[in-house]
Short mmCIF file of C-alpha atoms and ligand atoms in Angstrom, two decimals:
data_model
loop_
_atom_site.label_atom_id
_atom_site.label_comp_id
_atom_site.label_asym_id
_atom_site.label_seq_id
_atom_site.Cartn_x
_atom_site.Cartn_y
_atom_site.Cartn_z
CA MET T 22 0.00 0.00 0.00
CA LEU T 23 1.39 3.34 -1.06
CA GLY T 24 0.18 6.76 -0.07
CA ALA T 25 1.22 9.86 1.80
CA PRO T 26 1.19 9.77 5.61
CA GLY T 27 -2.44 10.24 6.59
CA ALA T 28 -3.87 9.05 3.26
CA GLY T 29 -5.55 6.20 5.11
CA LYS T 30 -3.36 3.41 3.79
CA GLY T 31 -2.96 1.89 7.25
CA THR T 32 -6.71 1.57 7.77
CA GLN T 33 -7.20 0.16 4.27
CA ALA T 34 -4.26 -2.24 4.67
CA LYS T 35 -5.81 -3.66 7.87
CA LYS T 36 -9.18 -4.11 6.16
CA LEU T 37 -7.55 -5.87 3.21
CA ALA T 38 -5.57 -8.18 5.48
CA ASP T 39 -8.82 -9.08 7.30
CA LYS T 40 -10.74 -9.68 4.10
CA TYR T 41 -8.14 -11.96 2.52
CA ASN T 42 -7.02 -13.46 5.83
CA ILE T 43 -3.35 -12.61 5.37
CA PRO T 44 -1.04 -10.69 7.71
CA HIS T 45 -0.82 -6.90 7.79
CA ILE T 46 2.83 -5.91 7.98
CA SER T 47 3.31 -2.29 8.97
CA THR T 48 6.88 -1.10 9.43
CA GLY T 49 5.58 1.91 11.39
CA ASP T 50 3.82 -0.48 13.82
CA ILE T 51 6.96 -2.62 14.11
CA PHE T 52 9.03 0.46 14.97
CA ARG T 53 6.43 1.73 17.45
CA ALA T 54 6.35 -1.68 19.17
CA ASN T 55 10.15 -1.57 19.42
CA ILE T 56 10.03 1.93 20.88
CA LYS T 57 7.46 0.84 23.44
CA ASN T 58 9.58 -2.16 24.41
CA GLY T 59 12.71 -0.02 24.65
CA THR T 60 14.73 -2.14 22.19
CA GLU T 61 17.94 -0.94 20.54
CA LEU T 62 16.12 -0.78 17.20
CA GLY T 63 13.36 1.28 18.82
CA LYS T 64 15.86 3.75 20.27
CA LYS T 65 17.54 4.21 16.89
CA ALA T 66 14.24 4.52 14.98
CA GLN T 67 12.67 7.02 17.38
CA VAL T 68 15.30 9.67 16.68
CA TYR T 69 14.20 9.73 13.02
CA MET T 70 10.49 9.21 13.56
CA ASP T 71 10.10 12.10 16.00
CA GLN T 72 11.58 14.44 13.39
CA GLY T 73 9.30 13.17 10.61
CA LEU T 74 12.29 11.62 8.83
CA LEU T 75 12.54 8.12 7.40
CA VAL T 76 14.43 5.50 9.34
CA PRO T 77 17.57 4.55 7.33
CA ASP T 78 17.00 1.78 4.76
CA GLU T 79 19.48 -0.60 6.40
CA LEU T 80 17.38 -0.66 9.58
CA VAL T 81 14.19 -1.47 7.66
CA VAL T 82 14.80 -3.98 4.88
CA ASP T 83 16.09 -6.99 6.87
CA LEU T 84 13.35 -6.48 9.41
CA VAL T 85 10.65 -6.91 6.77
CA VAL T 86 12.35 -9.68 4.82
CA ASP T 87 12.80 -11.66 8.06
CA ARG T 88 9.09 -11.26 8.78
CA PHE T 89 8.24 -13.04 5.48
CA LYS T 90 9.80 -16.22 6.89
CA ASP T 91 6.98 -16.56 9.43
CA ALA T 92 4.45 -19.28 8.60
CA ASP T 93 1.51 -16.87 8.39
CA CYS T 94 3.10 -15.18 5.33
CA LYS T 95 2.94 -18.25 3.11
CA ASP T 96 -0.22 -17.13 1.26
CA GLY T 97 0.84 -13.49 0.97
CA TYR T 98 0.61 -10.32 3.04
CA VAL T 99 -0.29 -6.67 2.87
CA LEU T 100 2.70 -4.37 3.18
CA ASP T 101 1.86 -1.04 4.78
CA GLY T 102 4.46 1.73 4.82
CA PHE T 103 7.08 -0.41 3.12
CA PRO T 104 8.82 0.08 0.75
CA ARG T 105 9.20 3.80 1.20
CA THR T 106 12.25 4.50 -0.94
CA ILE T 107 13.52 3.22 -4.29
CA PRO T 108 16.42 1.33 -2.61
CA GLN T 109 13.89 -0.40 -0.30
CA ALA T 110 11.73 -1.37 -3.30
CA GLU T 111 14.76 -2.75 -5.14
CA ALA T 112 15.91 -4.69 -2.07
CA LEU T 113 12.38 -6.06 -1.68
CA ASP T 114 12.21 -7.21 -5.31
CA GLU T 115 15.60 -8.82 -5.00
CA ALA T 116 14.70 -10.68 -1.80
CA LEU T 117 11.40 -11.87 -3.28
CA SER T 118 12.87 -13.00 -6.58
CA LYS T 119 15.20 -15.35 -4.66
CA SER T 120 12.15 -17.30 -3.52
CA GLY T 121 10.32 -16.98 -6.85
CA GLU T 122 7.85 -14.46 -5.43
CA ARG T 123 6.83 -10.96 -6.48
CA ILE T 124 4.68 -8.03 -5.47
CA GLU T 125 1.31 -8.51 -7.15
CA TYR T 126 -0.31 -5.10 -6.66
CA ALA T 127 0.96 -1.69 -5.62
CA ILE T 128 -2.06 0.28 -4.49
CA ASP T 129 -1.70 4.03 -4.21
CA VAL T 130 -4.24 5.69 -1.92
CA ASN T 131 -4.34 9.15 -3.45
CA VAL T 132 -5.13 12.23 -1.28
CA ALA T 133 -4.09 15.90 -1.70
CA ASP T 134 -1.71 17.42 0.87
CA GLU T 135 -4.24 19.96 2.20
CA VAL T 136 -6.74 17.20 2.97
CA ILE T 137 -4.01 15.25 4.74
CA ILE T 138 -2.94 18.13 6.98
CA ASP T 139 -6.57 18.59 7.96
CA ARG T 140 -7.04 14.90 8.68
CA MET T 141 -3.84 14.32 10.64
CA SER T 142 -4.59 16.98 13.23
CA GLY T 143 -7.68 14.91 14.17
CA ARG T 144 -5.85 11.60 14.35
CA ARG T 145 -5.57 9.90 17.74
CA ALA T 146 -3.51 6.82 18.50
CA CYS T 147 -3.30 4.28 21.26
CA LEU T 148 0.38 3.87 22.10
CA ASN T 149 -0.46 0.67 23.96
CA CYS T 150 -2.08 -1.46 21.22
CA GLY T 151 -1.46 0.59 18.06
CA ALA T 152 -5.14 1.24 17.23
CA THR T 153 -5.80 4.54 15.45
CA TYR T 154 -8.88 6.77 15.47
CA HIS T 155 -10.01 10.13 14.15
CA VAL T 156 -11.96 12.61 16.25
CA VAL T 157 -14.50 13.08 13.41
CA ASN T 158 -14.18 10.17 10.96
CA ILE T 159 -13.47 7.18 13.24
CA PRO T 160 -14.20 8.33 16.79
CA PRO T 161 -13.62 5.93 19.67
CA LYS T 162 -16.78 4.94 21.58
CA LYS T 163 -15.60 6.97 24.57
CA GLU T 164 -13.70 10.20 23.85
CA GLY T 165 -9.95 9.85 24.37
CA ILE T 166 -10.12 6.15 25.28
CA CYS T 167 -9.07 3.19 23.12
CA ASP T 168 -11.99 0.86 22.24
CA THR T 169 -9.68 -2.13 22.08
CA CYS T 170 -7.60 -1.88 25.24
CA GLY T 171 -9.07 0.97 27.31
CA LYS T 172 -5.87 3.06 27.47
CA SER T 173 -5.71 6.82 26.77
CA LEU T 174 -5.46 8.08 23.17
CA VAL T 175 -2.86 10.67 22.16
CA LEU T 176 -1.89 12.85 19.19
CA ARG T 177 1.30 11.07 18.11
CA GLU T 178 4.44 13.19 18.00
CA ASP T 179 4.73 12.42 14.27
CA ASP T 180 1.09 13.50 13.64
CA LYS T 181 1.64 17.05 14.98
CA PRO T 182 1.20 19.72 12.21
CA GLU T 183 4.87 20.71 11.92
CA THR T 184 5.95 17.09 11.77
CA VAL T 185 3.19 16.31 9.24
CA LYS T 186 4.45 19.04 6.91
CA LYS T 187 7.95 17.61 7.20
CA ARG T 188 6.65 14.07 6.58
CA LEU T 189 4.77 15.23 3.46
CA ALA T 190 7.95 16.85 2.11
CA VAL T 191 9.84 13.61 2.81
CA TYR T 192 7.04 11.63 1.14
CA HIS T 193 7.16 13.70 -2.06
CA GLU T 194 10.91 13.51 -2.22
CA GLN T 195 11.60 9.89 -1.26
CA THR T 196 8.42 7.83 -1.54
CA GLN T 197 6.47 9.33 -4.45
CA PRO T 198 9.10 8.10 -6.97
CA LEU T 199 7.80 4.60 -6.13
CA ILE T 200 4.62 5.44 -8.04
CA ASP T 201 6.62 5.56 -11.30
CA TYR T 202 8.64 2.54 -10.19
CA TYR T 203 5.46 0.43 -9.95
CA ILE T 204 3.84 2.04 -13.03
CA ASN T 205 6.89 0.84 -14.97
CA LYS T 206 6.36 -2.65 -13.57
CA GLY T 207 2.73 -2.48 -14.70
CA ILE T 208 1.27 -3.17 -11.24
CA LEU T 209 0.31 0.27 -9.94
CA LYS T 210 -3.38 0.82 -9.13
CA SER T 211 -4.45 4.24 -7.93
CA VAL T 212 -7.57 4.70 -5.81
CA ASP T 213 -9.29 7.85 -4.53
CA GLY T 214 -8.50 8.18 -0.82
CA THR T 215 -10.81 11.15 -0.27
CA LYS T 216 -13.98 9.05 -0.36
CA THR T 217 -15.39 7.42 2.78
CA MET T 218 -13.32 4.59 4.27
CA ASP T 219 -15.79 1.97 2.95
CA GLU T 220 -16.00 3.48 -0.54
CA THR T 221 -12.22 3.58 -0.86
CA PHE T 222 -12.02 0.00 0.38
CA HIS T 223 -14.63 -1.08 -2.17
CA GLU T 224 -12.55 0.56 -4.91
CA ILE T 225 -9.42 -1.30 -3.77
CA VAL T 226 -11.21 -4.67 -3.74
CA GLN T 227 -12.60 -3.99 -7.23
CA VAL T 228 -9.12 -3.21 -8.49
CA ILE T 229 -7.74 -6.44 -7.01
CA GLU T 230 -10.56 -8.68 -8.17
CA MET T 231 -10.86 -7.13 -11.62
P1 LIG H 104 3.86 5.05 9.50
O1 LIG H 104 3.12 4.55 10.68
O2 LIG H 104 3.91 4.05 8.36
O3 LIG H 104 3.39 6.39 9.02
O4 LIG H 104 5.39 5.24 9.94
C1 LIG H 104 5.76 6.12 10.96
C2 LIG H 104 7.24 6.48 10.83
O5 LIG H 104 8.04 5.27 10.91
C3 LIG H 104 7.67 7.11 9.51
O6 LIG H 104 7.44 8.50 9.51
C4 LIG H 104 9.14 6.76 9.46
O7 LIG H 104 9.90 7.58 10.33
C5 LIG H 104 9.16 5.36 10.04
N1 LIG H 104 9.01 4.34 8.99
C6 LIG H 104 7.96 3.47 8.83
N2 LIG H 104 8.16 2.68 7.76
C7 LIG H 104 9.35 3.05 7.22
C8 LIG H 104 10.10 2.61 6.10
N3 LIG H 104 9.66 1.64 5.28
N4 LIG H 104 11.28 3.23 5.86
C9 LIG H 104 11.74 4.21 6.66
N5 LIG H 104 11.09 4.67 7.72
C10 LIG H 104 9.89 4.10 8.01
#
């Protein structure tokens, strides 16, 4: 799943993983879990994440490729937030080709920057279980409290407006070139991420099952 931060790719990736009963692999979630658990990887990643910068490629690629070895990945997976740079995409293709596999679809959830800035300021996250909400679009049942685990919701450091602007700049510079990368491979599908969550999901499923 490709898309700017806040385009809704995480939500759509989870829904896809549920529908097709395959794992949802989010590098952002993996880093956040490492930060929460105080691991060495988490400490290194946090320095970049808090500034809205990408974590260096060498800290990301092996992490994801190792995850593919788990039994639940045998029928496929939804990658969310990875790859995020051309070198990551090339490393991914290389690792997959060794086992005769390939990326089947690259789905770009397309949303304009202004809409994203507006959306992100309303985003709330549970740092305990990783669930995400939006004060208007996906409110928790009880304001400020996670539906899943009951802990308090926060505006993540990397969702604050200044960090969002930085993340969008980083997205345009480092991640957007992946759109052409996957167009050239003939597997890019673009969907409109400004519709409702369910409408966008419907569009994604149509694209996959076409
Ligand atoms: P996300 O939850 O996908 O928006 O990721 C949050 C942050 O984690 C990003 O802003 C990056 O700092 C870092 N991150 C997640 N995935 C990657 C990746 N594939 N490459 C580099 N940094 C990443």
